[in-house]
Amino acid sequence: MLADRRPVTASLGAYIHAPFCAKRCGYCAFNTAPWEPAAMARYVRAVMREMDLAGTVAWTPDVPVHSIFLGGGTPSLLAADDMSAILDRLRRRFRVLHDAEITVECNPESVTRVKLEAYRRAGVNRISLGVQAVDDQVLERLGRLHGAAAARAAFDAAREAGFGNVSVDLMYGLPGVERDDWRHGVETVLAWAPEHLSAYGLSLDPGSLWGASGVDGLPAEDAVVAQYWTLVSMARDHGFEHYEVSNYARPGYRSRHNLTYWRRGEYLAFGPGAAGFVADVRWANVKPVPRYCSETEAGRLPVDTCERLTDRQALAERLILGLRVADGVPASWLEERATGDGQLRTRIDWWQARGLLVFDNDRVRLTEEGYLLSDALFIDLL
Ligand code: SF4
């Protein structure tokens, strides 16, 4: 499929999905599989085979890769040698820039300083640490395998291993977490002085255990909103830019890889269930790990679905993704989408009057209050 589609952007991102987890968290709806050594070994061979198959395309030497993101699952369950082999294979098949941002999502219990040093030698230069909370009881309830002390130890291990670009993931709106607990958690993590912070509100996806069974003790909506504002003001006081709905960075540390998604840039994808986007075509790999492995072992790219968006869908997507970011989008895009759609124009006026959407010279962007309600606007834009 990649053979017929030459990228239109100057460079690409690359996402690698590592699906294994030692335990399934209650809120998780990602494409995961139980960790097991033989399955991991087969997966490592399969993902490198997929890179071999994709890498035969004629344009690969011409289009550089500017970022690589290993997400999961728990990519930090990969042994250092496997991490090194996977990244080497990608470099051999594609033109990875020497200064490419290379991020690995790590769970605190699965990393040590020695392992992180080896990841660094393999070329990893950014760590995204899945802390989620710093209260042992809350972490246990979430189904996480680490406690607060292990989270801190993992952060320190990343620093000792030489990582100068570490992101910490937190979750708000969690059951049993009051505003003061949340404030304490944010304060604790900010005191570690990470370069980047991602904070997601809990959502009960139907694909998760909690989505199916329900969960007690969820905070009321106004309490969740209060937690959002607490984070916004504390992050600002510590010098972070709130540069995307759920992401905060010190100047110069925005995630290059994720900005590719939000700017509707192009990216390759490897691994079970991974989704890629090149030349206006979006594809997704097969999700079940054994089937994914069988496909690549048989010498076939493991593509499951493939879609080309209509011009209208592409414009809506460009708007929705672009409005997630603090820089916003050209106002002309919104104008084009609203042409002939009186209902949408009324909604845009309402958003502007409420101070949720701001027109600034020739651009339009959401405010921090607008971020909170952005899902409603995004539905209108579809
Ligand atoms: S939240 Fe992360 S660690 Fe937990 S099951 Fe999902 S992918 Fe695995």
mmCIF file of C-alpha atoms and ligand atoms in Angstrom:
data_model
loop_
_atom_site.group_PDB
_atom_site.id
_atom_site.type_symbol
_atom_site.label_atom_id
_atom_site.label_comp_id
_atom_site.label_asym_id
_atom_site.label_seq_id
_atom_site.Cartn_x
_atom_site.Cartn_y
_atom_site.Cartn_z
ATOM 1 C CA MET A 1 0.000 0.000 0.000
ATOM 2 C CA LEU A 2 2.829 2.410 0.845
ATOM 3 C CA ALA A 3 4.261 1.721 -2.597
ATOM 4 C CA ASP A 4 1.434 3.652 -4.312
ATOM 5 C CA ARG A 5 1.516 6.594 -1.920
ATOM 6 C CA ARG A 6 4.381 9.016 -1.798
ATOM 7 C CA PRO A 7 4.331 11.294 1.257
ATOM 8 C CA VAL A 8 3.485 14.929 0.596
ATOM 9 C CA THR A 9 5.267 16.351 3.652
ATOM 10 C CA ALA A 10 9.028 16.832 3.888
ATOM 11 C CA SER A 11 9.479 14.346 6.727
ATOM 12 C CA LEU A 12 7.564 11.676 8.649
ATOM 13 C CA GLY A 13 6.906 10.455 12.146
ATOM 14 C CA ALA A 14 6.993 6.727 12.939
ATOM 15 C CA TYR A 15 4.869 5.010 15.570
ATOM 16 C CA ILE A 16 5.773 1.552 16.885
ATOM 17 C CA HIS A 17 3.158 -0.252 18.977
ATOM 18 C CA ALA A 18 4.491 -2.639 21.632
ATOM 19 C CA PRO A 19 1.307 -4.303 22.932
ATOM 20 C CA PHE A 20 2.351 -6.317 25.973
ATOM 21 C CA CYS A 21 1.411 -5.454 29.559
ATOM 22 C CA ALA A 22 2.126 -7.379 32.757
ATOM 23 C CA LYS A 23 -1.398 -6.541 33.968
ATOM 24 C CA ARG A 24 -4.456 -4.865 32.457
ATOM 25 C CA CYS A 25 -5.372 -1.556 34.174
ATOM 26 C CA GLY A 26 -9.060 -1.076 34.975
ATOM 27 C CA TYR A 27 -9.521 2.031 32.810
ATOM 28 C CA CYS A 28 -7.478 0.863 29.796
ATOM 29 C CA ALA A 29 -8.971 0.462 26.341
ATOM 30 C CA PHE A 30 -5.728 0.262 24.346
ATOM 31 C CA ASN A 31 -4.764 -2.683 22.176
ATOM 32 C CA THR A 32 -2.848 -4.769 24.720
ATOM 33 C CA ALA A 33 -1.887 -8.406 25.204
ATOM 34 C CA PRO A 34 -0.712 -10.314 28.285
ATOM 35 C CA TRP A 35 3.068 -10.236 28.559
ATOM 36 C CA GLU A 36 4.703 -13.581 27.946
ATOM 37 C CA PRO A 37 8.359 -14.108 26.874
ATOM 38 C CA ALA A 38 7.707 -16.321 23.819
ATOM 39 C CA ALA A 39 4.990 -13.985 22.530
ATOM 40 C CA MET A 40 7.317 -11.013 23.020
ATOM 41 C CA ALA A 41 10.134 -12.740 21.103
ATOM 42 C CA ARG A 42 7.783 -13.520 18.204
ATOM 43 C CA TYR A 43 6.479 -9.939 18.207
ATOM 44 C CA VAL A 44 10.025 -8.488 18.055
ATOM 45 C CA ARG A 45 10.815 -10.609 14.995
ATOM 46 C CA ALA A 46 7.469 -9.681 13.418
ATOM 47 C CA VAL A 47 7.794 -5.933 13.887
ATOM 48 C CA MET A 48 11.270 -5.974 12.330
ATOM 49 C CA ARG A 49 9.903 -8.048 9.445
ATOM 50 C CA GLU A 50 7.168 -5.456 8.975
ATOM 51 C CA MET A 51 9.862 -2.759 8.740
ATOM 52 C CA ASP A 52 11.673 -4.866 6.108
ATOM 53 C CA LEU A 53 8.477 -5.215 4.078
ATOM 54 C CA ALA A 54 7.527 -1.527 4.316
ATOM 55 C CA GLY A 55 11.111 -0.418 3.739
ATOM 56 C CA THR A 56 11.280 -1.801 0.206
ATOM 57 C CA VAL A 57 9.182 1.122 -1.076
ATOM 58 C CA ALA A 58 11.068 3.276 -3.586
ATOM 59 C CA TRP A 59 10.628 6.633 -1.800
ATOM 60 C CA THR A 60 12.026 5.581 1.602
ATOM 61 C CA PRO A 61 15.585 6.885 1.009
ATOM 62 C CA ASP A 62 14.220 10.341 0.081
ATOM 63 C CA VAL A 63 11.798 11.026 2.942
ATOM 64 C CA PRO A 64 13.422 11.372 6.353
ATOM 65 C CA VAL A 65 11.881 10.301 9.658
ATOM 66 C CA HIS A 66 11.953 13.125 12.230
ATOM 67 C CA SER A 67 10.433 11.318 15.222
ATOM 68 C CA ILE A 68 9.849 7.807 16.526
ATOM 69 C CA PHE A 69 7.403 6.992 19.301
ATOM 70 C CA LEU A 70 7.227 3.578 20.964
ATOM 71 C CA GLY A 71 3.827 3.355 22.634
ATOM 72 C CA GLY A 72 1.770 0.554 24.051
ATOM 73 C CA GLY A 73 1.067 -1.511 25.861
ATOM 74 C CA THR A 74 4.246 -1.260 27.859
ATOM 75 C CA PRO A 75 7.214 -0.747 25.506
ATOM 76 C CA SER A 76 9.538 -0.663 28.517
ATOM 77 C CA LEU A 77 8.983 -4.416 28.862
ATOM 78 C CA LEU A 78 11.304 -4.689 25.846
ATOM 79 C CA ALA A 79 14.771 -5.881 26.797
ATOM 80 C CA ALA A 80 17.448 -3.347 25.898
ATOM 81 C CA ASP A 81 18.819 -5.616 23.140
ATOM 82 C CA ASP A 82 15.379 -5.878 21.543
ATOM 83 C CA MET A 83 14.881 -2.103 21.748
ATOM 84 C CA SER A 84 18.233 -1.625 20.077
ATOM 85 C CA ALA A 85 17.472 -4.201 17.353
ATOM 86 C CA ILE A 86 14.091 -2.627 16.538
ATOM 87 C CA LEU A 87 15.477 0.906 16.289
ATOM 88 C CA ASP A 88 18.461 -0.303 14.232
ATOM 89 C CA ARG A 89 16.133 -2.070 11.819
ATOM 90 C CA LEU A 90 14.056 1.079 11.370
ATOM 91 C CA ARG A 91 17.239 3.075 10.709
ATOM 92 C CA ARG A 92 18.385 0.486 8.193
ATOM 93 C CA ARG A 93 15.105 0.564 6.246
ATOM 94 C CA PHE A 94 14.214 4.263 6.546
ATOM 95 C CA ARG A 95 16.244 7.482 6.701
ATOM 96 C CA VAL A 96 15.973 8.384 10.368
ATOM 97 C CA LEU A 97 17.411 11.855 11.025
ATOM 98 C CA HIS A 98 20.390 11.878 13.385
ATOM 99 C CA ASP A 99 18.549 14.331 15.667
ATOM 100 C CA ALA A 100 15.182 12.535 15.500
ATOM 101 C CA GLU A 101 13.120 12.670 18.681
ATOM 102 C CA ILE A 102 12.885 9.057 19.912
ATOM 103 C CA THR A 103 10.413 8.543 22.751
ATOM 104 C CA VAL A 104 9.643 5.394 24.720
ATOM 105 C CA GLU A 105 6.629 5.075 26.999
ATOM 106 C CA CYS A 106 7.825 3.514 30.237
ATOM 107 C CA ASN A 107 5.959 2.102 33.203
ATOM 108 C CA PRO A 108 7.829 2.815 36.438
ATOM 109 C CA GLU A 109 8.038 -0.806 37.622
ATOM 110 C CA SER A 110 9.611 -1.979 34.375
ATOM 111 C CA VAL A 111 12.653 0.312 34.248
ATOM 112 C CA THR A 112 15.973 0.531 36.043
ATOM 113 C CA ARG A 113 18.853 2.919 35.548
ATOM 114 C CA VAL A 114 20.840 0.185 33.781
ATOM 115 C CA LYS A 115 18.004 -0.558 31.344
ATOM 116 C CA LEU A 116 17.441 3.143 30.648
ATOM 117 C CA GLU A 117 21.170 3.659 30.025
ATOM 118 C CA ALA A 118 20.990 0.883 27.430
ATOM 119 C CA TYR A 119 17.884 2.463 25.856
ATOM 120 C CA ARG A 120 19.875 5.696 25.590
ATOM 121 C CA ARG A 121 22.727 3.914 23.879
ATOM 122 C CA ALA A 122 20.144 2.511 21.454
ATOM 123 C CA GLY A 123 19.234 6.099 20.527
ATOM 124 C CA VAL A 124 16.230 6.798 22.754
ATOM 125 C CA ASN A 125 16.354 10.453 23.839
ATOM 126 C CA ARG A 126 12.954 11.045 25.445
ATOM 127 C CA ILE A 127 11.112 9.123 28.159
ATOM 128 C CA SER A 128 7.364 9.303 28.739
ATOM 129 C CA LEU A 129 6.741 7.955 32.219
ATOM 130 C CA GLY A 130 3.279 6.558 33.049
ATOM 131 C CA VAL A 131 2.978 7.761 36.636
ATOM 132 C CA GLN A 132 -0.798 8.541 36.596
ATOM 133 C CA ALA A 133 -0.996 9.253 40.368
ATOM 134 C CA VAL A 134 1.281 9.475 43.394
ATOM 135 C CA ASP A 135 -0.998 7.859 45.965
ATOM 136 C CA ASP A 136 -0.421 4.141 46.592
ATOM 137 C CA GLN A 137 -4.086 3.374 47.227
ATOM 138 C CA VAL A 138 -5.236 5.160 44.100
ATOM 139 C CA LEU A 139 -2.574 3.422 42.013
ATOM 140 C CA GLU A 140 -3.627 0.042 43.345
ATOM 141 C CA ARG A 141 -7.236 0.789 42.516
ATOM 142 C CA LEU A 142 -6.264 1.771 38.962
ATOM 143 C CA GLY A 143 -4.600 -1.626 38.632
ATOM 144 C CA ARG A 144 -1.121 -0.189 38.277
ATOM 145 C CA LEU A 145 1.862 -2.277 39.333
ATOM 146 C CA HIS A 146 3.869 0.599 40.781
ATOM 147 C CA GLY A 147 3.507 2.718 43.892
ATOM 148 C CA ALA A 148 4.458 6.341 44.491
ATOM 149 C CA ALA A 149 8.014 5.485 45.591
ATOM 150 C CA ALA A 150 8.622 3.418 42.439
ATOM 151 C CA ALA A 151 7.364 6.292 40.281
ATOM 152 C CA ARG A 152 9.856 8.661 41.889
ATOM 153 C CA ALA A 153 12.636 6.059 41.623
ATOM 154 C CA ALA A 154 11.920 5.588 37.898
ATOM 155 C CA PHE A 155 12.039 9.339 37.305
ATOM 156 C CA ASP A 156 15.385 9.537 39.144
ATOM 157 C CA ALA A 157 16.672 6.537 37.178
ATOM 158 C CA ALA A 158 15.844 8.355 33.937
ATOM 159 C CA ARG A 159 17.822 11.381 35.086
ATOM 160 C CA GLU A 160 20.752 9.213 36.264
ATOM 161 C CA ALA A 161 20.729 7.475 32.892
ATOM 162 C CA GLY A 162 21.230 10.895 31.300
ATOM 163 C CA PHE A 163 17.750 11.702 29.960
ATOM 164 C CA GLY A 164 17.253 15.463 29.814
ATOM 165 C CA ASN A 165 13.794 15.192 28.286
ATOM 166 C CA VAL A 166 11.313 13.361 30.500
ATOM 167 C CA SER A 167 7.547 13.596 30.324
ATOM 168 C CA VAL A 168 5.230 12.480 33.121
ATOM 169 C CA ASP A 169 1.660 11.235 32.540
ATOM 170 C CA LEU A 170 -0.997 12.011 35.147
ATOM 171 C CA MET A 171 -4.744 11.329 35.284
ATOM 172 C CA TYR A 172 -7.417 13.494 36.883
ATOM 173 C CA GLY A 173 -11.070 12.811 37.650
ATOM 174 C CA LEU A 174 -10.080 9.555 39.326
ATOM 175 C CA PRO A 175 -12.364 7.776 41.821
ATOM 176 C CA GLY A 176 -11.632 8.701 45.415
ATOM 177 C CA VAL A 177 -9.346 11.636 44.532
ATOM 178 C CA GLU A 178 -10.392 14.958 46.097
ATOM 179 C CA ARG A 179 -9.177 18.369 44.995
ATOM 180 C CA ASP A 180 -6.494 18.566 47.719
ATOM 181 C CA ASP A 181 -5.211 15.076 46.844
ATOM 182 C CA TRP A 182 -4.937 16.154 43.238
ATOM 183 C CA ARG A 183 -3.165 19.377 44.186
ATOM 184 C CA HIS A 184 -0.702 17.357 46.256
ATOM 185 C CA GLY A 185 -0.087 14.963 43.335
ATOM 186 C CA VAL A 186 0.557 17.777 40.869
ATOM 187 C CA GLU A 187 2.819 19.565 43.374
ATOM 188 C CA THR A 188 4.795 16.365 43.917
ATOM 189 C CA VAL A 189 5.371 15.752 40.237
ATOM 190 C CA LEU A 190 6.184 19.386 39.457
ATOM 191 C CA ALA A 191 8.828 19.255 42.206
ATOM 192 C CA TRP A 192 10.584 16.528 40.199
ATOM 193 C CA ALA A 193 11.003 19.169 37.454
ATOM 194 C CA PRO A 194 10.067 17.175 34.333
ATOM 195 C CA GLU A 195 10.291 18.877 30.943
ATOM 196 C CA HIS A 196 6.792 17.833 29.882
ATOM 197 C CA LEU A 197 3.517 16.852 31.496
ATOM 198 C CA SER A 198 0.506 15.073 30.001
ATOM 199 C CA ALA A 199 -2.710 15.028 32.024
ATOM 200 C CA TYR A 200 -5.804 13.191 30.844
ATOM 201 C CA GLY A 201 -9.228 13.164 32.444
ATOM 202 C CA LEU A 202 -10.487 9.648 33.158
ATOM 203 C CA SER A 203 -12.919 8.459 30.514
ATOM 204 C CA LEU A 204 -14.793 5.188 30.794
ATOM 205 C CA ASP A 205 -14.305 3.677 27.375
ATOM 206 C CA PRO A 206 -16.597 0.686 26.699
ATOM 207 C CA GLY A 207 -13.491 -1.362 25.807
ATOM 208 C CA SER A 208 -12.130 -1.070 29.356
ATOM 209 C CA LEU A 209 -12.920 -3.209 32.403
ATOM 210 C CA TRP A 210 -14.319 -0.172 34.210
ATOM 211 C CA GLY A 211 -16.315 0.842 31.146
ATOM 212 C CA ALA A 212 -17.988 -2.560 31.171
ATOM 213 C CA SER A 213 -18.501 -2.952 34.913
ATOM 214 C CA GLY A 214 -18.727 0.674 36.111
ATOM 215 C CA VAL A 215 -16.689 2.148 38.942
ATOM 216 C CA ASP A 216 -17.694 3.688 42.290
ATOM 217 C CA GLY A 217 -16.569 6.974 43.749
ATOM 218 C CA LEU A 218 -16.153 9.046 40.586
ATOM 219 C CA PRO A 219 -15.950 12.776 41.370
ATOM 220 C CA ALA A 220 -18.776 15.081 40.248
ATOM 221 C CA GLU A 221 -18.256 16.991 36.996
ATOM 222 C CA ASP A 222 -17.588 20.314 38.738
ATOM 223 C CA ALA A 223 -14.906 18.619 40.870
ATOM 224 C CA VAL A 224 -13.229 17.286 37.697
ATOM 225 C CA VAL A 225 -13.336 20.778 36.191
ATOM 226 C CA ALA A 226 -11.781 22.179 39.378
ATOM 227 C CA GLN A 227 -8.949 19.644 39.073
ATOM 228 C CA TYR A 228 -8.337 20.779 35.492
ATOM 229 C CA TRP A 229 -8.050 24.427 36.585
ATOM 230 C CA THR A 230 -5.774 23.520 39.485
ATOM 231 C CA LEU A 231 -3.413 21.844 37.048
ATOM 232 C CA VAL A 232 -3.597 24.712 34.546
ATOM 233 C CA SER A 233 -2.600 27.307 37.117
ATOM 234 C CA MET A 234 0.074 25.194 38.839
ATOM 235 C CA ALA A 235 1.701 24.222 35.537
ATOM 236 C CA ARG A 236 1.707 27.884 34.452
ATOM 237 C CA ASP A 237 3.288 28.934 37.761
ATOM 238 C CA HIS A 238 6.068 26.407 37.119
ATOM 239 C CA GLY A 239 6.861 27.787 33.669
ATOM 240 C CA PHE A 240 4.960 25.282 31.529
ATOM 241 C CA GLU A 241 3.157 26.229 28.325
ATOM 242 C CA HIS A 242 -0.285 24.656 28.038
ATOM 243 C CA TYR A 243 0.315 23.900 24.373
ATOM 244 C CA GLU A 244 -2.360 21.279 23.740
ATOM 245 C CA VAL A 245 -5.652 20.291 25.380
ATOM 246 C CA SER A 246 -3.931 17.697 27.610
ATOM 247 C CA ASN A 247 -0.259 18.613 27.316
ATOM 248 C CA TYR A 248 2.105 21.059 29.000
ATOM 249 C CA ALA A 249 5.758 21.691 28.172
ATOM 250 C CA ARG A 250 8.644 23.820 29.255
ATOM 251 C CA PRO A 251 9.720 26.110 26.383
ATOM 252 C CA GLY A 252 11.438 24.023 23.711
ATOM 253 C CA TYR A 253 10.073 20.686 24.937
ATOM 254 C CA ARG A 254 6.799 20.250 23.055
ATOM 255 C CA SER A 255 6.463 16.678 21.793
ATOM 256 C CA ARG A 256 7.647 16.740 18.193
ATOM 257 C CA HIS A 257 5.993 13.406 17.467
ATOM 258 C CA ASN A 258 2.576 14.325 18.839
ATOM 259 C CA LEU A 259 2.679 17.699 17.088
ATOM 260 C CA THR A 260 2.928 15.704 13.860
ATOM 261 C CA TYR A 261 -0.470 14.146 14.645
ATOM 262 C CA TRP A 262 -2.089 17.415 15.647
ATOM 263 C CA ARG A 263 -0.780 19.226 12.579
ATOM 264 C CA ARG A 264 -2.070 16.384 10.443
ATOM 265 C CA GLY A 265 1.421 15.498 9.365
ATOM 266 C CA GLU A 266 2.251 12.075 7.981
ATOM 267 C CA TYR A 267 3.488 9.081 9.927
ATOM 268 C CA LEU A 268 4.408 5.465 9.474
ATOM 269 C CA ALA A 269 3.061 2.787 11.779
ATOM 270 C CA PHE A 270 4.390 -0.578 12.878
ATOM 271 C CA GLY A 271 3.026 -3.149 15.297
ATOM 272 C CA PRO A 272 -0.399 -4.671 16.054
ATOM 273 C CA GLY A 273 -3.250 -2.164 15.722
ATOM 274 C CA ALA A 274 -0.875 0.698 14.876
ATOM 275 C CA ALA A 275 -2.372 3.392 12.634
ATOM 276 C CA GLY A 276 -0.456 5.263 9.936
ATOM 277 C CA PHE A 277 -1.221 8.199 7.645
ATOM 278 C CA VAL A 278 0.486 8.914 4.316
ATOM 279 C CA ALA A 279 -0.773 10.866 1.274
ATOM 280 C CA ASP A 280 -4.281 11.333 2.699
ATOM 281 C CA VAL A 281 -4.709 7.606 3.306
ATOM 282 C CA ARG A 282 -5.121 6.313 6.836
ATOM 283 C CA TRP A 283 -4.514 2.659 7.578
ATOM 284 C CA ALA A 284 -4.558 0.453 10.651
ATOM 285 C CA ASN A 285 -2.822 -2.841 11.234
ATOM 286 C CA VAL A 286 -4.579 -5.965 12.473
ATOM 287 C CA LYS A 287 -4.961 -5.830 16.243
ATOM 288 C CA PRO A 288 -4.628 -9.395 17.578
ATOM 289 C CA VAL A 289 -0.937 -10.061 18.144
ATOM 290 C CA PRO A 290 -0.883 -13.689 16.834
ATOM 291 C CA ARG A 291 -2.623 -12.648 13.600
ATOM 292 C CA TYR A 292 -0.331 -9.667 13.197
ATOM 293 C CA CYS A 293 2.687 -11.967 13.573
ATOM 294 C CA SER A 294 1.295 -14.569 11.135
ATOM 295 C CA GLU A 295 0.729 -11.914 8.471
ATOM 296 C CA THR A 296 4.268 -10.552 8.608
ATOM 297 C CA GLU A 297 5.749 -14.085 8.836
ATOM 298 C CA ALA A 298 3.914 -14.846 5.600
ATOM 299 C CA GLY A 299 5.584 -11.810 4.001
ATOM 300 C CA ARG A 300 2.459 -9.621 3.935
ATOM 301 C CA LEU A 301 2.059 -6.129 5.361
ATOM 302 C CA PRO A 302 -0.433 -6.656 8.221
ATOM 303 C CA VAL A 303 -2.895 -3.958 7.121
ATOM 304 C CA ASP A 304 -6.460 -4.423 8.349
ATOM 305 C CA THR A 305 -8.291 -1.252 7.306
ATOM 306 C CA CYS A 306 -7.509 1.531 4.891
ATOM 307 C CA GLU A 307 -9.512 4.687 4.250
ATOM 308 C CA ARG A 308 -9.231 7.801 2.163
ATOM 309 C CA LEU A 309 -11.067 10.807 3.589
ATOM 310 C CA THR A 310 -13.292 13.048 1.490
ATOM 311 C CA ASP A 311 -12.174 16.678 1.162
ATOM 312 C CA ARG A 312 -14.830 17.712 3.687
ATOM 313 C CA GLN A 313 -13.741 15.051 6.178
ATOM 314 C CA ALA A 314 -10.103 16.039 5.691
ATOM 315 C CA LEU A 315 -10.912 19.710 6.399
ATOM 316 C CA ALA A 316 -12.899 18.807 9.531
ATOM 317 C CA GLU A 317 -10.047 16.621 10.733
ATOM 318 C CA ARG A 318 -7.481 19.351 10.070
ATOM 319 C CA LEU A 319 -9.604 21.790 12.101
ATOM 320 C CA ILE A 320 -10.274 19.409 14.979
ATOM 321 C CA LEU A 321 -6.646 18.354 15.320
ATOM 322 C CA GLY A 322 -5.274 21.866 14.814
ATOM 323 C CA LEU A 323 -7.620 23.468 17.351
ATOM 324 C CA ARG A 324 -6.265 21.099 19.998
ATOM 325 C CA VAL A 325 -2.980 23.024 19.864
ATOM 326 C CA ALA A 326 -2.407 26.494 21.362
ATOM 327 C CA ASP A 327 -1.255 27.914 17.987
ATOM 328 C CA GLY A 328 -4.690 27.150 16.512
ATOM 329 C CA VAL A 329 -5.357 27.075 12.771
ATOM 330 C CA PRO A 330 -5.710 29.603 9.923
ATOM 331 C CA ALA A 331 -9.093 31.350 10.301
ATOM 332 C CA SER A 332 -9.688 30.701 6.595
ATOM 333 C CA TRP A 333 -10.060 26.956 7.350
ATOM 334 C CA LEU A 334 -12.916 27.622 9.754
ATOM 335 C CA GLU A 335 -14.452 30.064 7.289
ATOM 336 C CA GLU A 336 -14.308 27.417 4.559
ATOM 337 C CA ARG A 337 -15.951 24.818 6.821
ATOM 338 C CA ALA A 338 -18.725 27.248 7.897
ATOM 339 C CA THR A 339 -19.568 28.380 4.358
ATOM 340 C CA GLY A 340 -23.184 27.438 3.676
ATOM 341 C CA ASP A 341 -23.648 26.008 7.197
ATOM 342 C CA GLY A 342 -25.701 28.595 9.117
ATOM 343 C CA GLN A 343 -26.020 26.394 12.177
ATOM 344 C CA LEU A 344 -22.248 26.025 12.506
ATOM 345 C CA ARG A 345 -21.749 29.772 12.018
ATOM 346 C CA THR A 346 -24.183 30.465 14.870
ATOM 347 C CA ARG A 347 -22.274 28.009 17.067
ATOM 348 C CA ILE A 348 -18.931 29.644 16.199
ATOM 349 C CA ASP A 349 -20.362 33.086 17.099
ATOM 350 C CA TRP A 350 -21.595 31.661 20.398
ATOM 351 C CA TRP A 351 -18.186 30.133 21.145
ATOM 352 C CA GLN A 352 -16.503 33.423 20.350
ATOM 353 C CA ALA A 353 -18.941 35.452 22.496
ATOM 354 C CA ARG A 354 -18.308 33.118 25.436
ATOM 355 C CA GLY A 355 -14.525 33.594 25.119
ATOM 356 C CA LEU A 356 -13.963 29.935 24.216
ATOM 357 C CA LEU A 357 -12.690 30.629 20.719
ATOM 358 C CA VAL A 358 -10.447 33.568 19.837
ATOM 359 C CA PHE A 359 -9.688 35.099 16.436
ATOM 360 C CA ASP A 360 -6.164 36.506 16.430
ATOM 361 C CA ASN A 361 -5.065 38.210 13.195
ATOM 362 C CA ASP A 362 -5.514 35.488 10.594
ATOM 363 C CA ARG A 363 -5.667 32.572 13.040
ATOM 364 C CA VAL A 364 -8.266 31.093 15.348
ATOM 365 C CA ARG A 365 -7.589 29.153 18.532
ATOM 366 C CA LEU A 366 -9.304 27.753 21.591
ATOM 367 C CA THR A 367 -8.761 29.322 24.998
ATOM 368 C CA GLU A 368 -7.999 27.188 28.067
ATOM 369 C CA GLU A 369 -11.719 27.313 28.913
ATOM 370 C CA GLY A 370 -12.415 26.304 25.318
ATOM 371 C CA TYR A 371 -10.129 23.267 25.707
ATOM 372 C CA LEU A 372 -12.408 22.040 28.497
ATOM 373 C CA LEU A 373 -15.447 22.060 26.229
ATOM 374 C CA SER A 374 -13.622 21.271 22.999
ATOM 375 C CA ASP A 375 -15.340 17.910 22.402
ATOM 376 C CA ALA A 376 -18.666 19.716 21.886
ATOM 377 C CA LEU A 377 -17.177 22.053 19.269
ATOM 378 C CA PHE A 378 -15.415 19.180 17.538
ATOM 379 C CA ILE A 379 -18.724 17.363 17.120
ATOM 380 C CA ASP A 380 -20.156 20.487 15.482
ATOM 381 C CA LEU A 381 -17.206 20.638 13.098
ATOM 382 C CA LEU A 382 -17.611 17.086 11.835
HETATM 383 S S1 SF4 B 1 -2.960 1.658 30.837
HETATM 384 FE FE1 SF4 B 1 -0.948 1.232 29.962
HETATM 385 S S2 SF4 B 1 -0.013 -0.231 31.418
HETATM 386 FE FE2 SF4 B 1 -2.214 -0.214 31.855
HETATM 387 S S3 SF4 B 1 -3.021 -1.903 30.630
HETATM 388 FE FE3 SF4 B 1 -3.237 -0.047 29.405
HETATM 389 S S4 SF4 B 1 -1.422 0.049 28.126
HETATM 390 FE FE4 SF4 B 1 -1.007 -1.431 29.801
#
